[in-house]
Amino acid sequence: MNKTDLQNRVLAFIGGAADDFNALALEIFAFQREHNLPYRNYCGKRGIERWQDIPAVPTSAFKHLPITCFPAAEAVAEFHTSGTTAAQTGKHYFKTLALYDAACVPNFRAHLFPDGATLPLLSLVPDNPHSSLTYMIRRLGARFVDRLEPVTEPVCVLGTAFHFLNLFDAGFRLKLPAGSRVMETGGFKGRSREISQRELHRLIAERLGVTMIINEYGMTELSTQFYDHQPGMDCKDVPPWARVLIINPKTGQEAQPGEPGLIRVFDLANLWSAMVVQTEDLGVAEGDGFRILGRAVGAESRGCSLAAEVLQQA
Amino acid sequence: MSATVEQVREAIIRMRAARDHVLAHRSTPTVIAALAETARRWLAVDSPWRARASEQAAESLGFSPAMVNEIVDLIFGQWTPEALGELLDKELGDRRVLDEFQPLGRLASRAIGPRLITHILAGNVPAPGLVSILSGLLLRSANLVKPAARDPVFPRLFLESLTEVDAELAACVAVLDWPRTETAVTQAALAEAEAVLVCGDDRTIAALRAMAPATAVFMGYGHKISFAVIGREAMTEENLPALARAAAFDVSVYDQQGCLSPHVIYVEERGALSPRKFAGALATAMAEYQQRVPRGRLSVEEAATLTTLRAGYQFRAESDRRLSVWAGPQPNDWLVVYEDDPSFSPSCLNRMVYVKPTDGFSRVLDNVRRYVPLISTVGVAPFDERARALARELAEMGVTRVCPLGEMQQPPLTWHHDGRPNLAALVRWTDVG
């Protein structure tokens, strides 16, 4: 199958056409192994028969190697991870944004507007040319705002946990009209204050009068996002064109049900980069979805270690 | 069992009475003898203390029983009568100043230890806490000890073993625990202390410093990191196995949880063997040590950190010739990463170490300069004239200990912990004349 056919097949699958996930994943694996040299070097020639066995690309690889199946110079967009120095910035190159758009917009609508409503979208996240999050926000048609103003009709507010907390720490309070909603996404990395998601949702409900709050889990290295199944449930849905495995870090194998482990994402929309991404986040499988427990790397250690950020500040 | 304010106050009253008795009726040689005898009982191969520590501390500290065995040797092996006497002589000029006035120049002087020392211990490795209690006992002080949540075992077992040898001296120690959130109890523990010794992170130290009485001597030992340097003269075929074993020992002991554990080993280029060759030999030695003394259990977070790092380097190493990775058979076994990048990289601990080539010692100094306030120990091989020249430069930068590779984890009792005197800072002198 040629590249265009493969892309069309993935687009159709994301659009709802029937297909065989395993077969498609194996096709993409073969394609990526052929066209991405670092991935080929890593995978070797091993034979793979199940999508579960396809080797994952660690997110750190995006910081050091070109993880693309096309010449990076031909990219129509590149998204960067947050990081203070070049060595810490991961880059995700896009040959096309068609797959990203297809994976992003309907999935967002299905979770924020299950009732089919169309509300104005307001983003507390500032625009940033290399952020995948702000690209998504632009693509959704949101307006970037510095602050929330009183409105008469319901709105949908998008922001990172950090942005909401910043607002509330300054004493902000505004009752949004009934039917308003909030999408919040992770974003405490390197910030001075962290609170639990439950506490954040309680604050959002109290300060903005919004009860429909949905958390989004996304990352620069992926093209697909994951949303809470429904408000108040922190279990994430996995759309049909993606899979999530929880990997027990002590065995490297899939964790037992209920056992925490590292979140590994299989995202067919990442056709031109890496379909299988090994995240640095801990999670636990729950029903057909998964729950996020937090970041594993950089978690407090029991030893006489100095947190990486202390060393960076030194 | 969480101690209450009343229990802390009662323990202080009881210990002070015991301390006054010991001060009046005991001499330094008998105190040294009791401490050395206690250590001897721990060191016996069939020691019940060793056995109980292996069983209980393995559980709480997360070390393997074999590691606890190794730790017992490392700690108590140092507590010989000679070493204890030498420590007092070195710190106080003459051990007899603790017993009577001694002529020191034109004056006669006597040193008295604090009536009460409050020790707040850390839970990563047991050695500093035990040495802290040892110091208090040598000075015949009363010692209120708050063990770390993760190491309730070593301080209690040590006290029990001391009681068996010398109940009178042991009565000067009380091990009491309470959650750090119980500030009223902490206040009661600190209120009457003449000295406060704290091991922990900077935040803990700052909080306790603020709570300690203004007149008390306060010694805070924060988290530190260490590294090693191997000169090109050491990089010969003949030396390599012993060199690798020495480095593997320094990295692996305490599962790299201590301040003295190296994170990076810089190896000088242009020796008979290449730095990469050393990394391979180190991996072999790490595997051998793992066979003999297995690494302890990991939390999910620690295991995830280690696997993440390992997978990241393994992925990159397949496409980047500046990198090589050696790892044990399990996903979170020991890990040696050879990286041709001279910057100082902190390890994620649990037996993960970087080997980095360098074109000279001065380049190493450039790369570690900004971390100096955080550095404890620099292990060096060979420990020759060039090593001493390096030590002079490290000393001027502010590094507090330079030692032979393979001995990073065993500072003699006479070392200056974090660059400061241990006993001398605690005593009060009375001069006559």
Coordinates of N, CA, C and O in Angstrom, one line a residue, chain B residues 24 53 121 123 129 170 197 199 255 262 267 277 302 305 316-317 340 376 391 403 411 420 427:
Chain B
A24 N 29.2 12.2 85.6 CA 29.9 12.3 86.9 C 30.7 11.0 87.2 O 31.7 11.1 87.8
A53 N 18.5 -6.8 61.8 CA 18.5 -5.6 60.9 C 18.2 -6.1 59.5 O 17.4 -5.5 58.7
L121 N 16.6 12.5 62.1 CA 17.4 11.6 61.1 C 16.6 11.6 59.8 O 15.4 11.7 59.7
G123 N 15.9 9.2 56.1 CA 15.6 7.8 55.9 C 16.3 7.2 54.7 O 16.0 6.0 54.4
G129 N 22.9 8.9 60.7 CA 22.1 8.9 61.9 C 22.8 8.2 63.0 O 22.8 8.7 64.2
A170 N 23.2 3.6 77.7 CA 22.1 3.5 76.8 C 20.9 4.4 77.3 O 20.1 4.9 76.6
L197 N 20.8 18.3 65.6 CA 21.5 17.8 64.4 C 20.4 17.2 63.5 O 19.6 16.4 63.9
C199 N 19.4 15.7 59.6 CA 19.7 15.2 58.2 C 18.4 15.3 57.5 O 17.4 14.9 57.9
D255 N 22.4 1.2 47.3 CA 21.6 1.4 46.1 C 21.6 2.8 45.6 O 20.6 3.3 45.0
P262 N 28.2 8.2 43.7 CA 28.5 8.9 42.5 C 27.4 8.8 41.5 O 26.8 7.8 41.3
V267 N 36.0 9.8 32.8 CA 37.2 9.0 32.5 C 38.0 9.8 31.5 O 37.5 10.2 30.5
K277 N 35.7 1.6 27.1 CA 36.1 0.3 27.6 C 35.9 0.2 29.1 O 35.4 -0.8 29.6
E302 N 9.9 4.9 41.0 CA 11.3 4.7 40.8 C 11.5 3.7 39.6 O 12.4 4.0 38.8
T305 N 10.8 5.5 36.5 CA 11.8 6.5 36.1 C 13.0 5.8 35.5 O 13.6 6.2 34.5
R316 N 18.1 5.9 21.7 CA 19.1 6.9 21.1 C 20.4 6.2 20.7 O 21.0 6.5 19.7
A317 N 20.8 5.2 21.6 CA 22.1 4.6 21.4 C 22.2 3.9 20.0 O 23.2 3.7 19.4
D340 N 29.1 10.7 25.4 CA 30.2 11.6 25.1 C 29.6 13.0 25.1 O 29.4 13.7 24.1
S376 N 29.3 16.6 47.6 CA 29.9 16.1 48.8 C 31.3 15.5 48.5 O 32.3 16.1 48.9
A391 N 42.7 17.7 44.0 CA 42.0 18.0 45.3 C 42.2 19.4 45.7 O 41.3 20.1 46.3
C403 N 38.6 11.5 47.8 CA 39.1 10.2 48.3 C 39.4 9.3 47.2 O 39.0 9.5 46.0
P411 N 33.7 7.1 54.5 CA 34.5 8.1 55.1 C 34.9 7.7 56.5 O 34.1 7.1 57.2
R420 N 32.6 20.3 57.8 CA 32.7 21.0 59.2 C 33.1 20.0 60.2 O 32.9 18.8 60.1
V427 N 30.8 21.0 71.5 CA 31.2 21.1 72.9 C 31.3 22.5 73.4 O 31.4 23.4 72.6

